[in-house]
Amino acid sequence: FDGFSMIGLLDAGSKLAKLEPWVRRADLVDRKYRDYASGSYAYSVVLGWTDEAGEPGSWADFFDTAKFPGKRAFPKAIYAGTLEIALLAEGVPPEEIYPIDFERAFAKLDTIKDDLLFYDTYGQGQQFITQGSATMIVTANSRAQQLKDQGGFDYTFEDAILYPWGAFPMPANAPHLDAANALIDFMSTPENQAAVARELHLGPIVSAAFDQLSEEELAQTPNSPANRKISFTIDTKAAAGQDADYAKKYADWVAA
């Protein structure tokens, strides 16, 4: 679960099990929720482009179809970050993104809707890029790195939409809670958090893991100190409060 989704469960009164005291806590999780969230990771939604696109580098460029013509691969069901992207491109200061102004965000998205090629899965989005159907894409940083490794493609963490932590919520009365706690503790060690970052380009939520990554690996990690500075970090509490409206309104907009 993304952090905001877990917060939504707690705020809705869902009975979740606290981690056992002996389970390692994730110090990059919002302090209020550390007893419920560990072992997961961070990720970013980034702007990527093919060599044919030229040299875009900002969300404003993504919306500039005159300067950067061509189809843009855009998520259909995976709504993460889409409205934040639109508002940043519109020039809304990061500190004023929340609460999301739905009307303004969708009005901005409307300006390029005819240039969007919607994908159902991240894999399909990658396919649109590799087969030349689109020259720019909004996608998860891990998928963008895979495309970059294939050549002819680049991406940026500048104003990336950073989801700073996730969770594996456990129902309070779930069976085998001891085993689940043991697994989460295992996944929360700096060594295993670093291994996930190294292999999957996902961000540790245990800060000691960064010390085990090389400079090259840190450059590909969404929440490394350098990348975090240039990213837009999701306000997990604010996002939780608007998530239901966000998801419904985005689905309605795509279908319209």
Tab-separated table of C-alpha atoms in Angstrom:
chain	number	residue	atom	x	y	z
A	1	PHE	CA	0.000	0.000	0.000
A	2	ASP	CA	1.071	3.582	-0.569
A	3	GLY	CA	1.386	5.475	2.687
A	4	PHE	CA	-1.669	7.600	1.998
A	5	SER	CA	-3.761	4.463	1.425
A	6	MET	CA	-2.757	3.055	4.802
A	7	ILE	CA	-3.525	6.373	6.486
A	8	GLY	CA	-6.931	6.240	4.805
A	9	LEU	CA	-7.579	2.817	6.325
A	10	LEU	CA	-6.653	4.033	9.790
A	11	ASP	CA	-8.684	7.214	9.460
A	12	ALA	CA	-11.677	5.152	8.333
A	13	GLY	CA	-11.476	3.131	11.532
A	14	SER	CA	-10.030	-0.064	10.077
A	15	LYS	CA	-8.573	-2.308	12.773
A	16	LEU	CA	-4.951	-2.795	11.841
A	17	ALA	CA	-2.356	-4.672	13.852
A	18	LYS	CA	0.552	-2.736	15.261
A	19	LEU	CA	3.995	-4.080	14.547
A	20	GLU	CA	5.492	-6.013	17.426
A	21	PRO	CA	7.970	-4.019	19.534
A	22	TRP	CA	10.878	-6.117	18.232
A	23	VAL	CA	10.173	-5.276	14.569
A	24	ARG	CA	12.571	-2.697	13.147
A	25	ARG	CA	10.831	0.638	12.595
A	26	ALA	CA	11.310	2.617	9.370
A	27	ASP	CA	12.615	6.053	10.297
A	28	LEU	CA	11.540	7.609	6.962
A	29	VAL	CA	7.880	6.845	7.629
A	30	ASP	CA	5.830	9.679	9.138
A	31	ARG	CA	6.402	9.311	12.884
A	32	LYS	CA	2.702	8.910	13.701
A	33	TYR	CA	2.452	5.769	11.555
A	34	ARG	CA	5.743	3.975	12.241
A	35	ASP	CA	4.057	1.352	14.415
A	36	TYR	CA	2.066	0.230	11.363
A	37	ALA	CA	4.438	0.673	8.430
A	38	SER	CA	7.825	-0.869	7.755
A	39	GLY	CA	9.530	-3.108	5.212
A	40	SER	CA	8.168	-1.302	2.178
A	41	TYR	CA	9.711	1.328	-0.113
A	42	ALA	CA	9.390	4.724	-1.782
A	43	TYR	CA	8.949	5.420	-5.473
A	44	SER	CA	8.517	8.354	-7.827
A	45	VAL	CA	6.410	9.181	-10.865
A	46	VAL	CA	8.772	10.780	-13.359
A	47	LEU	CA	8.931	12.391	-16.788
A	48	GLY	CA	10.757	10.340	-19.412
A	49	TRP	CA	11.431	10.905	-23.112
A	50	THR	CA	12.993	9.318	-26.177
A	51	ASP	CA	15.853	10.859	-28.129
A	52	GLU	CA	13.315	11.812	-30.814
A	53	ALA	CA	11.464	14.065	-28.368
A	54	GLY	CA	14.340	16.526	-28.105
A	55	GLU	CA	15.366	17.698	-24.662
A	56	PRO	CA	12.309	18.211	-22.447
A	57	GLY	CA	13.034	18.348	-18.761
A	58	SER	CA	10.016	19.687	-16.920
A	59	TRP	CA	6.302	19.140	-16.552
A	60	ALA	CA	5.772	22.424	-18.386
A	61	ASP	CA	7.617	20.874	-21.345
A	62	PHE	CA	5.373	17.812	-21.151
A	63	PHE	CA	2.376	20.087	-21.690
A	64	ASP	CA	4.070	22.131	-24.442
A	65	THR	CA	2.904	20.293	-27.545
A	66	ALA	CA	4.056	23.101	-29.859
A	67	LYS	CA	7.681	22.916	-28.779
A	68	PHE	CA	7.611	19.154	-28.155
A	69	PRO	CA	5.112	17.540	-30.544
A	70	GLY	CA	4.245	13.869	-30.324
A	71	LYS	CA	2.111	11.506	-28.301
A	72	ARG	CA	2.603	11.242	-24.561
A	73	ALA	CA	2.104	7.891	-22.823
A	74	PHE	CA	-0.062	8.536	-19.773
A	75	PRO	CA	-1.545	6.281	-17.095
A	76	LYS	CA	-5.178	5.294	-17.407
A	77	ALA	CA	-6.019	3.327	-14.266
A	78	ILE	CA	-2.862	4.193	-12.320
A	79	TYR	CA	-3.831	7.694	-11.264
A	80	ALA	CA	-0.853	8.302	-8.948
A	81	GLY	CA	0.597	11.771	-9.309
A	82	THR	CA	-1.384	12.798	-12.370
A	83	LEU	CA	-3.144	15.803	-10.860
A	84	GLU	CA	-0.064	16.967	-8.967
A	85	ILE	CA	1.802	16.923	-12.299
A	86	ALA	CA	-0.856	19.087	-13.932
A	87	LEU	CA	-0.789	21.637	-11.129
A	88	LEU	CA	3.002	21.848	-11.109
A	89	ALA	CA	2.950	22.378	-14.875
A	90	GLU	CA	0.352	25.101	-14.336
A	91	GLY	CA	2.827	26.885	-12.085
A	92	VAL	CA	1.196	26.205	-8.728
A	93	PRO	CA	3.861	26.482	-5.992
A	94	PRO	CA	4.607	23.106	-4.372
A	95	GLU	CA	3.453	24.311	-0.975
A	96	GLU	CA	0.035	25.183	-2.458
A	97	ILE	CA	-0.655	21.883	-4.245
A	98	TYR	CA	-2.826	20.603	-1.374
A	99	PRO	CA	-5.691	20.479	-1.111
A	100	ILE	CA	-5.877	19.491	-4.774
A	101	ASP	CA	-7.825	21.989	-6.884
A	102	PHE	CA	-9.599	19.414	-9.052
A	103	GLU	CA	-11.139	21.906	-11.446
A	104	ARG	CA	-7.818	23.586	-12.175
A	105	ALA	CA	-5.939	20.294	-12.511
A	106	PHE	CA	-8.403	18.772	-14.971
A	107	ALA	CA	-8.576	21.983	-16.974
A	108	LYS	CA	-4.812	21.722	-17.427
A	109	LEU	CA	-5.011	18.053	-18.403
A	110	ASP	CA	-7.726	18.900	-20.923
A	111	THR	CA	-5.216	21.019	-22.862
A	112	ILE	CA	-3.272	17.915	-23.925
A	113	LYS	CA	-5.860	15.142	-23.687
A	114	ASP	CA	-5.887	14.650	-27.460
A	115	ASP	CA	-2.108	14.102	-27.326
A	116	LEU	CA	-2.250	11.454	-24.609
A	117	LEU	CA	-1.929	7.755	-25.311
A	118	PHE	CA	-3.416	6.060	-22.258
A	119	TYR	CA	-1.869	2.870	-20.955
A	120	ASP	CA	-3.418	0.318	-18.597
A	121	THR	CA	-0.196	-0.999	-17.061
A	122	TYR	CA	3.348	0.270	-16.673
A	123	GLY	CA	4.462	-2.504	-19.020
A	124	GLN	CA	2.106	-1.279	-21.723
A	125	GLY	CA	3.443	2.249	-21.239
A	126	GLN	CA	6.966	0.985	-21.795
A	127	GLN	CA	5.777	-0.766	-24.945
A	128	PHE	CA	4.355	2.494	-26.318
A	129	ILE	CA	7.817	4.020	-25.947
A	130	THR	CA	9.825	1.125	-27.368
A	131	GLN	CA	7.556	0.720	-30.407
A	132	GLY	CA	7.649	4.459	-31.126
A	133	SER	CA	3.978	5.178	-30.463
A	134	ALA	CA	4.879	7.897	-27.950
A	135	THR	CA	7.946	10.068	-27.404
A	136	MET	CA	7.274	11.090	-23.787
A	137	ILE	CA	5.893	9.188	-20.830
A	138	VAL	CA	4.715	9.630	-17.268
A	139	THR	CA	5.761	6.479	-15.439
A	140	ALA	CA	7.298	4.993	-12.300
A	141	ASN	CA	11.004	5.731	-11.912
A	142	SER	CA	11.867	2.025	-11.915
A	143	ARG	CA	10.215	1.585	-15.327
A	144	ALA	CA	11.944	4.704	-16.645
A	145	GLN	CA	15.315	3.315	-15.576
A	146	GLN	CA	14.592	0.066	-17.407
A	147	LEU	CA	13.900	2.054	-20.581
A	148	LYS	CA	17.065	4.102	-20.098
A	149	ASP	CA	19.110	0.917	-19.748
A	150	GLN	CA	17.867	-0.125	-23.191
A	151	GLY	CA	19.192	3.099	-24.746
A	152	GLY	CA	17.673	6.014	-26.632
A	153	PHE	CA	15.754	7.215	-23.610
A	154	ASP	CA	16.257	9.456	-20.592
A	155	TYR	CA	14.269	10.734	-17.623
A	156	THR	CA	14.545	13.200	-14.774
A	157	PHE	CA	13.837	13.330	-11.054
A	158	GLU	CA	13.269	17.091	-11.335
A	159	ASP	CA	9.823	17.701	-9.814
A	160	ALA	CA	9.251	13.943	-9.722
A	161	ILE	CA	6.162	13.018	-7.704
A	162	LEU	CA	7.736	11.210	-4.752
A	163	TYR	CA	5.620	8.790	-2.744
A	164	PRO	CA	7.833	8.759	0.352
A	165	TRP	CA	6.814	5.502	2.001
A	166	GLY	CA	4.593	2.486	1.753
A	167	ALA	CA	3.294	-0.177	4.104
A	168	PHE	CA	2.160	-3.779	4.447
A	169	PRO	CA	-0.879	-3.265	6.699
A	170	MET	CA	-1.954	-6.286	8.740
A	171	PRO	CA	-5.565	-6.797	9.814
A	172	ALA	CA	-5.731	-6.901	13.615
A	173	ASN	CA	-7.125	-10.443	13.712
A	174	ALA	CA	-5.167	-11.895	10.810
A	175	PRO	CA	-3.707	-15.391	11.240
A	176	HIS	CA	0.040	-15.893	11.533
A	177	LEU	CA	0.787	-12.379	12.755
A	178	ASP	CA	4.091	-13.525	14.246
A	179	ALA	CA	5.249	-14.753	10.853
A	180	ALA	CA	4.071	-11.553	9.174
A	181	ASN	CA	5.945	-9.456	11.733
A	182	ALA	CA	9.081	-11.543	11.205
A	183	LEU	CA	8.876	-11.060	7.444
A	184	ILE	CA	8.411	-7.292	7.782
A	185	ASP	CA	11.354	-7.122	10.185
A	186	PHE	CA	13.490	-9.054	7.680
A	187	MET	CA	12.492	-6.695	4.863
A	188	SER	CA	13.321	-3.692	7.050
A	189	THR	CA	17.014	-4.365	7.587
A	190	PRO	CA	19.326	-1.839	5.910
A	191	GLU	CA	20.877	-4.659	3.886
A	192	ASN	CA	17.577	-5.809	2.412
A	193	GLN	CA	16.285	-2.287	1.905
A	194	ALA	CA	19.488	-1.498	-0.008
A	195	ALA	CA	19.133	-4.680	-2.073
A	196	VAL	CA	15.642	-3.628	-3.190
A	197	ALA	CA	16.960	-0.186	-4.136
A	198	ARG	CA	19.868	-1.709	-6.023
A	199	GLU	CA	17.840	-4.236	-7.989
A	200	LEU	CA	14.469	-2.523	-8.423
A	201	HIS	CA	15.358	1.201	-8.146
A	202	LEU	CA	12.864	1.646	-5.311
A	203	GLY	CA	13.675	3.853	-2.355
A	204	PRO	CA	14.564	2.629	1.142
A	205	ILE	CA	12.434	3.807	4.029
A	206	VAL	CA	15.220	2.927	6.476
A	207	SER	CA	17.805	5.681	6.145
A	208	ALA	CA	20.780	3.480	7.075
A	209	ALA	CA	20.294	1.663	3.757
A	210	PHE	CA	21.562	4.677	1.802
A	211	ASP	CA	25.034	4.144	3.260
A	212	GLN	CA	25.229	0.815	1.423
A	213	LEU	CA	24.522	2.248	-2.035
A	214	SER	CA	27.116	3.504	-4.487
A	215	GLU	CA	26.950	6.971	-6.020
A	216	GLU	CA	25.586	5.462	-9.242
A	217	GLU	CA	22.938	3.519	-7.328
A	218	LEU	CA	21.952	6.590	-5.308
A	219	ALA	CA	21.475	8.537	-8.541
A	220	GLN	CA	18.837	5.968	-9.553
A	221	THR	CA	17.103	5.907	-6.158
A	222	PRO	CA	13.998	8.143	-5.975
A	223	ASN	CA	14.411	9.297	-2.385
A	224	SER	CA	18.183	9.574	-2.165
A	225	PRO	CA	19.128	12.837	-0.452
A	226	ALA	CA	19.949	14.517	-3.779
A	227	ASN	CA	16.823	13.319	-5.604
A	228	ARG	CA	14.546	14.099	-2.688
A	229	LYS	CA	15.696	17.731	-2.790
A	230	ILE	CA	14.538	18.208	-6.367
A	231	SER	CA	11.327	16.154	-6.139
A	232	PHE	CA	7.807	17.058	-5.099
A	233	THR	CA	6.998	14.905	-2.066
A	234	ILE	CA	3.415	13.756	-1.636
A	235	ASP	CA	1.764	14.963	1.567
A	236	THR	CA	0.517	11.563	2.704
A	237	LYS	CA	-2.057	12.919	5.163
A	238	ALA	CA	-3.516	15.435	2.689
A	239	ALA	CA	-3.536	12.840	-0.096
A	240	ALA	CA	-5.384	10.382	2.133
A	241	GLY	CA	-8.105	12.939	2.734
A	242	GLN	CA	-8.801	13.428	-0.976
A	243	ASP	CA	-8.006	9.968	-2.317
A	244	ALA	CA	-11.563	8.748	-2.929
A	245	ASP	CA	-12.534	11.914	-4.819
A	246	TYR	CA	-9.213	11.890	-6.679
A	247	ALA	CA	-9.642	8.322	-7.930
A	248	LYS	CA	-13.283	8.760	-8.988
A	249	LYS	CA	-12.798	12.107	-10.686
A	250	TYR	CA	-9.732	10.869	-12.561
A	251	ALA	CA	-11.538	7.736	-13.787
A	252	ASP	CA	-14.455	9.870	-14.914
A	253	TRP	CA	-12.122	12.264	-16.741
A	254	VAL	CA	-10.340	9.453	-18.592
A	255	ALA	CA	-13.664	7.946	-19.647
A	256	ALA	CA	-15.202	11.231	-20.804
